Coordinates of C-alpha atoms in Angstrom, one line a residue:
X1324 CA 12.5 69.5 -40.4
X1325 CA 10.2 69.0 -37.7
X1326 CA 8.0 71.6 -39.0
X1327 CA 7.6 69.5 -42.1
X1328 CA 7.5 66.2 -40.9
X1329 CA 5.3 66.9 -38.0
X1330 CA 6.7 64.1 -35.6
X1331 CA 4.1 63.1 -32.4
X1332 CA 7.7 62.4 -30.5
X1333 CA 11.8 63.1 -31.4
X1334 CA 13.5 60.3 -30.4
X1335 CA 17.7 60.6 -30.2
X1336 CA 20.2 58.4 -29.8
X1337 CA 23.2 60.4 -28.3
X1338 CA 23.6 63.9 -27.2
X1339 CA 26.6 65.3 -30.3
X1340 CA 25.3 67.9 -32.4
X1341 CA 23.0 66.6 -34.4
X1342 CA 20.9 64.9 -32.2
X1343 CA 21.1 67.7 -30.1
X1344 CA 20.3 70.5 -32.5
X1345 CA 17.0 67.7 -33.1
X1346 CA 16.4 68.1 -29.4
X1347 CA 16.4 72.3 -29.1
X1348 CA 14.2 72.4 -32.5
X1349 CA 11.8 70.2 -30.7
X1350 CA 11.6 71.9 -27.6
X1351 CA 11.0 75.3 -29.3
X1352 CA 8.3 73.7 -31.0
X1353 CA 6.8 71.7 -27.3
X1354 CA 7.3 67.9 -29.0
X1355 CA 7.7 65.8 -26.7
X1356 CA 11.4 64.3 -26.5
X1357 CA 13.3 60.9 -25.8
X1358 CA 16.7 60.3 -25.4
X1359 CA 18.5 56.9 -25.2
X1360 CA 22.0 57.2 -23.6
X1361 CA 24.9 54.9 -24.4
X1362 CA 28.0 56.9 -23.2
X1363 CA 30.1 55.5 -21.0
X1364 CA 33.4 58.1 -20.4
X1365 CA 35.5 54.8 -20.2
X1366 CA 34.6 54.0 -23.9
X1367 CA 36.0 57.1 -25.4
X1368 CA 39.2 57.2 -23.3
X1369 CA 40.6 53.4 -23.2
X1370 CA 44.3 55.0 -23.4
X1371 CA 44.3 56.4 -20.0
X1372 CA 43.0 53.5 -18.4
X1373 CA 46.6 52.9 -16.4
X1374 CA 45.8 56.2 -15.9
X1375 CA 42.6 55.8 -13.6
X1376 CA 42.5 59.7 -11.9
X1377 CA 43.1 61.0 -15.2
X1378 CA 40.3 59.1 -16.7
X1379 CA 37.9 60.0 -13.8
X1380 CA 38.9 63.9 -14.2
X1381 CA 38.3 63.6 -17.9
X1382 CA 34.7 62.0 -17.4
X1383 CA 33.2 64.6 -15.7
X1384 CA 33.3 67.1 -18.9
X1385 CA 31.9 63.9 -20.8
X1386 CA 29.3 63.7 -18.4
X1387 CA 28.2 67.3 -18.3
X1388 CA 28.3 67.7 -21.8
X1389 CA 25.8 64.4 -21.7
X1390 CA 23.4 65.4 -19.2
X1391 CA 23.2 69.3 -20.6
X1392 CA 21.7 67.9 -23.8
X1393 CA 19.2 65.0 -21.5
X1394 CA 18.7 66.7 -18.6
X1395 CA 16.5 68.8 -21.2
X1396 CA 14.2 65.4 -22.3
X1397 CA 11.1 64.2 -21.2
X1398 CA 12.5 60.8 -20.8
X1399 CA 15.7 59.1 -20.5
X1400 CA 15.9 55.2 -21.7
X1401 CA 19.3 53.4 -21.6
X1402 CA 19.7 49.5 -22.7
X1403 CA 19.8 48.2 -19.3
X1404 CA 19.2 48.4 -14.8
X1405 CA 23.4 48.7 -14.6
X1406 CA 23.1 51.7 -17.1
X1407 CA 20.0 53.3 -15.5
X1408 CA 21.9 53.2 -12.0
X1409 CA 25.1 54.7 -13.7
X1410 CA 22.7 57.7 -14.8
X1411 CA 21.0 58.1 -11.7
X1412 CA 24.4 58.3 -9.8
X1413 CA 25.4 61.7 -12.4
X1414 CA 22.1 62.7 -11.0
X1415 CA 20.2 63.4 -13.9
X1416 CA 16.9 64.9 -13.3
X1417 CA 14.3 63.0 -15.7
X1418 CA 12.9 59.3 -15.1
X1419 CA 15.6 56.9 -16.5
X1420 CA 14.0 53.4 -17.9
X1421 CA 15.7 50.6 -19.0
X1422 CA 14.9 49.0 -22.2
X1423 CA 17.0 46.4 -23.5
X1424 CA 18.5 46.8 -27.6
X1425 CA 17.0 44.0 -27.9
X1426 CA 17.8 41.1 -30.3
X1427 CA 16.0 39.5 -33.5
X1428 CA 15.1 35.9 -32.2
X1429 CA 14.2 34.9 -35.3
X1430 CA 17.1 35.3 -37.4
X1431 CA 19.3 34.8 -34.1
X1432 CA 18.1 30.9 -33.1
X1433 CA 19.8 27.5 -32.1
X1434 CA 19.9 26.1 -36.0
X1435 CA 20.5 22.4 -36.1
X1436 CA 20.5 23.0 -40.0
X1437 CA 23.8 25.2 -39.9
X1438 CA 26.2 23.5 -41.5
X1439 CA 29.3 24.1 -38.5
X1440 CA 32.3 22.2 -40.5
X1441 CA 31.6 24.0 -43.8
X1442 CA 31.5 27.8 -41.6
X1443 CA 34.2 27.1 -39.7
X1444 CA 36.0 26.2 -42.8
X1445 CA 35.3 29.0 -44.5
X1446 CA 36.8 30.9 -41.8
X1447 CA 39.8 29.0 -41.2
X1448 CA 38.7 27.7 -37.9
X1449 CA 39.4 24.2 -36.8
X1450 CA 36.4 21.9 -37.7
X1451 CA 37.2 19.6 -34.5
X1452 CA 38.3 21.5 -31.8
X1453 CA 36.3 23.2 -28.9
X1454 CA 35.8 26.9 -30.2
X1455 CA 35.8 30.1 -28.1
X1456 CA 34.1 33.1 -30.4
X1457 CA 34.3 36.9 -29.5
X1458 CA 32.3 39.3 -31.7
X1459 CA 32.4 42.8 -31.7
X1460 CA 35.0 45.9 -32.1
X1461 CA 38.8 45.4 -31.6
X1462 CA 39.4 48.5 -29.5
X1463 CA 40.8 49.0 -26.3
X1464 CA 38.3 49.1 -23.8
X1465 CA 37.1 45.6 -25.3
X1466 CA 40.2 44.3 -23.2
X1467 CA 41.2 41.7 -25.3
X1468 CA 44.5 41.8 -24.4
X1469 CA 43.5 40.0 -21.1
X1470 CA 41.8 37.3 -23.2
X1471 CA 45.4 36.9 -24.6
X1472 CA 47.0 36.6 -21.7
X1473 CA 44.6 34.0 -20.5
X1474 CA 44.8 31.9 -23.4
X1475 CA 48.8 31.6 -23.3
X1476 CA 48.2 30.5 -19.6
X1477 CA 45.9 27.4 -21.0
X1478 CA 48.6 24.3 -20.9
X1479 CA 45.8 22.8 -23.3
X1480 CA 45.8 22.7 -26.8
X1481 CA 42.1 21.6 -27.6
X1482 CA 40.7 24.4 -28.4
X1483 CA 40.5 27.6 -30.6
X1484 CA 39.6 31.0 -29.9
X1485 CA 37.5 32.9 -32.9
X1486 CA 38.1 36.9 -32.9
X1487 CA 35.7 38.5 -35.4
X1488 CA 35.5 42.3 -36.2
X1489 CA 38.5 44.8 -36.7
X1490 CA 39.4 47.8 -34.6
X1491 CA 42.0 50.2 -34.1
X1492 CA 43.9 47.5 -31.5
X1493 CA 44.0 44.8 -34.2
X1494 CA 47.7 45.4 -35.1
X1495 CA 48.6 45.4 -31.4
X1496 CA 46.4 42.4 -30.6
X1497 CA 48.3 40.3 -33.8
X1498 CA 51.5 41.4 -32.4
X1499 CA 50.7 40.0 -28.8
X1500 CA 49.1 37.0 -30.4
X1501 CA 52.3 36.4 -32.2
X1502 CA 54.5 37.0 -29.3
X1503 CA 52.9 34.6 -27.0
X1504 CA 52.9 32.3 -29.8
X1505 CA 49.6 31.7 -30.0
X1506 CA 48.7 31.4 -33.6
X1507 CA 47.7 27.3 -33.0
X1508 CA 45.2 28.4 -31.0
X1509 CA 44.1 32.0 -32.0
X1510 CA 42.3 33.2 -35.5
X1511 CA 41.6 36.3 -36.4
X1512 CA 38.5 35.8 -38.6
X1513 CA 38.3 40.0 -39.7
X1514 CA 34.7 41.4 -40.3
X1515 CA 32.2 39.0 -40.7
X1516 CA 29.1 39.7 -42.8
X1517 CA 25.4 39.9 -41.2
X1518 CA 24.2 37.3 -43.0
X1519 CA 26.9 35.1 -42.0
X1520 CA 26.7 36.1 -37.8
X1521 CA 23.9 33.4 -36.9
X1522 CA 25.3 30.8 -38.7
X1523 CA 29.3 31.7 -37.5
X1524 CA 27.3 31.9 -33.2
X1525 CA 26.0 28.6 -33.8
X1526 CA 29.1 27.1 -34.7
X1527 CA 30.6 28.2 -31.8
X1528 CA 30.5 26.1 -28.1
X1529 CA 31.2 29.2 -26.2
X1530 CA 31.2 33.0 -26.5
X1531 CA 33.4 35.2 -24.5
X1532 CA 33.0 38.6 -23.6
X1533 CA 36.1 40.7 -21.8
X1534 CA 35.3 43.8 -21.9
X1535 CA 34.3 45.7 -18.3
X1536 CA 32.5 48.5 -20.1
X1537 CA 29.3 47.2 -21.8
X1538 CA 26.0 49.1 -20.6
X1539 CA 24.5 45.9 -22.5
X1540 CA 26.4 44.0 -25.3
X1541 CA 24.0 43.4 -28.1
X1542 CA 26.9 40.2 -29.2
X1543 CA 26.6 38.7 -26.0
X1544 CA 22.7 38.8 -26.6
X1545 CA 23.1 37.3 -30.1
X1546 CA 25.1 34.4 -28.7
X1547 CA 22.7 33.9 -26.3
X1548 CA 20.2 33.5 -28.8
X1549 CA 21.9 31.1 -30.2
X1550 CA 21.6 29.0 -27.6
X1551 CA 25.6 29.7 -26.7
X1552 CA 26.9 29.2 -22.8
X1553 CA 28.8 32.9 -22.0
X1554 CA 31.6 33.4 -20.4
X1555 CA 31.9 37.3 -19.4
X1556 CA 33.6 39.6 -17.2
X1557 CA 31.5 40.6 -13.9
X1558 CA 31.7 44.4 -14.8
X1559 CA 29.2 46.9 -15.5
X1560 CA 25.7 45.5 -17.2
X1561 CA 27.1 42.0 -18.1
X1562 CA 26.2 40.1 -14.4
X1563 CA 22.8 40.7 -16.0
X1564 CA 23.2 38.3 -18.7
X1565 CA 24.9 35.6 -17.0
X1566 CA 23.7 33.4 -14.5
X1567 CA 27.1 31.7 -13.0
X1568 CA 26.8 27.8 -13.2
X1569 CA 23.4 28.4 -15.2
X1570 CA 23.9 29.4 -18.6
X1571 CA 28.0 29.7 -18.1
X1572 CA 30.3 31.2 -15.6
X1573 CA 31.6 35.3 -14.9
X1574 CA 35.4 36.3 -14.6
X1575 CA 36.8 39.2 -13.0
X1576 CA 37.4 41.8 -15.4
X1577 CA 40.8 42.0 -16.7
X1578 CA 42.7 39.4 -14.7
X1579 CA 43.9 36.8 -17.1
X1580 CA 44.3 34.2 -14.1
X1581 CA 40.6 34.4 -13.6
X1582 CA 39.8 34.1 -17.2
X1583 CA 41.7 31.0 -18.1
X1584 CA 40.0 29.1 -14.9
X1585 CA 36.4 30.0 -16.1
X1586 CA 37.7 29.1 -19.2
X1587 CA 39.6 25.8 -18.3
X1588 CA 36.1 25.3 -16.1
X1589 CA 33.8 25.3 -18.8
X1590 CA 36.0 23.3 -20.9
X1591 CA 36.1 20.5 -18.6
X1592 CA 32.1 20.5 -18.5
X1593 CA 31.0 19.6 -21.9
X1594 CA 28.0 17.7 -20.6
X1595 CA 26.8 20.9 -19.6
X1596 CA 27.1 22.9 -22.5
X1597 CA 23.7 22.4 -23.5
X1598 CA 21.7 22.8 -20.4
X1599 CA 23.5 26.2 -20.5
X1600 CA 23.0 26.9 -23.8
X1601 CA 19.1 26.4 -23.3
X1602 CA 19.0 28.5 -20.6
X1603 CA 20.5 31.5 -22.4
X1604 CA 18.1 30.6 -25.3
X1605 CA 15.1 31.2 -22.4
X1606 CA 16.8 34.5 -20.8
X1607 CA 17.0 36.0 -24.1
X1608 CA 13.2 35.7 -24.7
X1609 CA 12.9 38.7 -22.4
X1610 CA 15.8 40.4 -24.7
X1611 CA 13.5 40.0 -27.9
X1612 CA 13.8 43.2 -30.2
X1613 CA 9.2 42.6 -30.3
X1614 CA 9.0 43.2 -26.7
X1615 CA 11.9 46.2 -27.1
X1616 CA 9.2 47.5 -29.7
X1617 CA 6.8 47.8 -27.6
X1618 CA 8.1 49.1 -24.3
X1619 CA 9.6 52.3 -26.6
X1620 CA 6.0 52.7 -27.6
X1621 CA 4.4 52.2 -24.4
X1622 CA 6.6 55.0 -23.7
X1623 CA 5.8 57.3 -26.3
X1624 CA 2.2 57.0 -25.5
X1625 CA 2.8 58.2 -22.5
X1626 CA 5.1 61.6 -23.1
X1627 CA 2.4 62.2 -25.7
X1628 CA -0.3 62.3 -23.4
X1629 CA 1.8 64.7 -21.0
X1630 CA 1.9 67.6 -24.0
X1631 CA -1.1 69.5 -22.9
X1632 CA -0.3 69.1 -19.4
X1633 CA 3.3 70.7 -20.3
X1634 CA 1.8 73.1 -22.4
X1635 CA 0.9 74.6 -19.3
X1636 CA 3.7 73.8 -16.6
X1637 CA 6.5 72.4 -17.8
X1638 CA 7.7 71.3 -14.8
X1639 CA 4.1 68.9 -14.0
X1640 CA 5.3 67.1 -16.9
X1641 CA 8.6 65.6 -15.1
X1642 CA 7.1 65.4 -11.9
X1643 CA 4.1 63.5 -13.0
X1644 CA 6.4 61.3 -15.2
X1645 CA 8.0 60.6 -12.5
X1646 CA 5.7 59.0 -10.7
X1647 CA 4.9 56.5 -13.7
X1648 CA 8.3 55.3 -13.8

């Protein structure tokens, strides 16, 4: 319990009842609180998304419910500008700052060492053909249906596309993959272990990310690291990890015509593939889970030197905050 542990700051991940039962206790007790936000409405309710007035009607609870437990906090973080601006718009009334999740440099590197045939191998990929690699959850808002649909429009058979992780959608993504007849060309490589993810990036030429809901993507980060070009979808925070032309190219979210161009673009540029891939490795720096670190403890310095000043008007506290940010 607080009163036990004695914490200088509570820091909570989400607003559900936990974290928010963390929050009241230490309000009651004046600790100074932080809150990192990564709802998105669109994320919890991919099966309405033919649906789009529905969905919007059903986000505005979400986003109540959200900003009832944050608009409470001393300070809001959120992994990235895109997601501070999509906070800001549900008018939440504490200073928002972005602060990337960050990603482990070190273990997440461009590794000349890694043994690519023997990986791929392990995972059934082809050893000679021009991968593709997605990471991440098999759900619906990842949209990789879309992917699907722009594979099967590829007339090229040069290459493979790696799907790693399992979701809910798996079944209906085998099914699709089956009835476009695209088991040549795509694997599903199921869960892949942590200590296997750097070595599985790096075997990869190009990581793909579909999905128009990401406040960050900590795969697409990971890939990066790894000294991968990325292709993405230009929706939501993902513009701010690609550079078009620089370190790989942007599609428009969820149009499989667009997808299989940036995808038949980026094949036909091999030469480039490591000019890209260097410049991802550079973006990342800025990304680095060390400088992450330290911005969430610049950050608690700072809320912990408003304590005494809230002790005596609450309301200085946001105000003044608000100036720092």
């Amino acid at each position: 319990t607080c009163r036990e542990f004695q914490p200088d700051v509570v820091h909570i991940q989400q607003h559900y009842f936990r974290c928010g039962a963390a929050g009241s206790e230490a309000r009651r007790r004046q600790i100074p609180i932080i809150g990192t936000n990564h709802l998105l409405p669109e994320n919890l309710l991919p099966f309405l998304r033919r649906f789009p007035t529905i969905q919007k009607i059903l986000s505005i609870p979400l986003w109540k419910m959200m900003l009832a437990i944050f608009n409470r906090l001393d300070l809001v973080t959120t992994p990235s500008h895109t997601a501070a601006h999509i906070l800001r718009e549900q008018n939440i009334s504490v200073p928002v700052h972005a602060i990337s999740n960050g990603v482990d440099i070190q273990r997440f590197r461009p590794d000349s060492q890694i043994d690519r045939v023997g990986i791929r191998r392990k995972y059934g990929l082809s050893p000679d053909r021009t991968l593709f690699l997605y990471v991440g959850r098999l759900d619906g808002e990842k949209r990789l249906d879309t992917l699907l649909d722009a594979v099967a429009l590829l007339p090229r058979h040069d290459f493979q596309l790696a799907i790693a992780g399992h979701g809910l959608y798996e079944p209906l993504l085998r099914k699709q993959m089956h009835d476009l007849g695209l088991e040549d060309r795509v694997l599903f490589v199921g869960y892949v272990p942590p200590e296997d993810l750097p070595a599985l990036y790096n075997s990869a030429d190009i990581f793909v990310m579909p999905s128009p809901e990401e406040l960050q993507s900590i795969a697409t980060l990971e890939a990066k690291a790894c000294g991968k070009p990325v292709l993405a979808a230009a929706a939501r925070a993902l513009p701010e990890l690609v550079k078009p032309g620089v370190n790989g190219y942007l599609f428009r979210a969820c149009v499989p015509q667009d997808i299989s161009h940036k995808m038949e673009l980026i094949l036909n540029q091999k030469d480039k593939w490591p000019h890209m891939g260097q410049a991802s490795v550079e973006h990342v720096k800025n990304h680095s889970v060390q400088n992450t670190i330290i911005h969430f403890e610049d950050d608690y310095r700072k809320i912990i030197e408003m304590v005494p000043v809230r002790r005596r008007k609450p309301t200085l506290t946001r105000s003044l905050l608000k100036k720092i940010y």
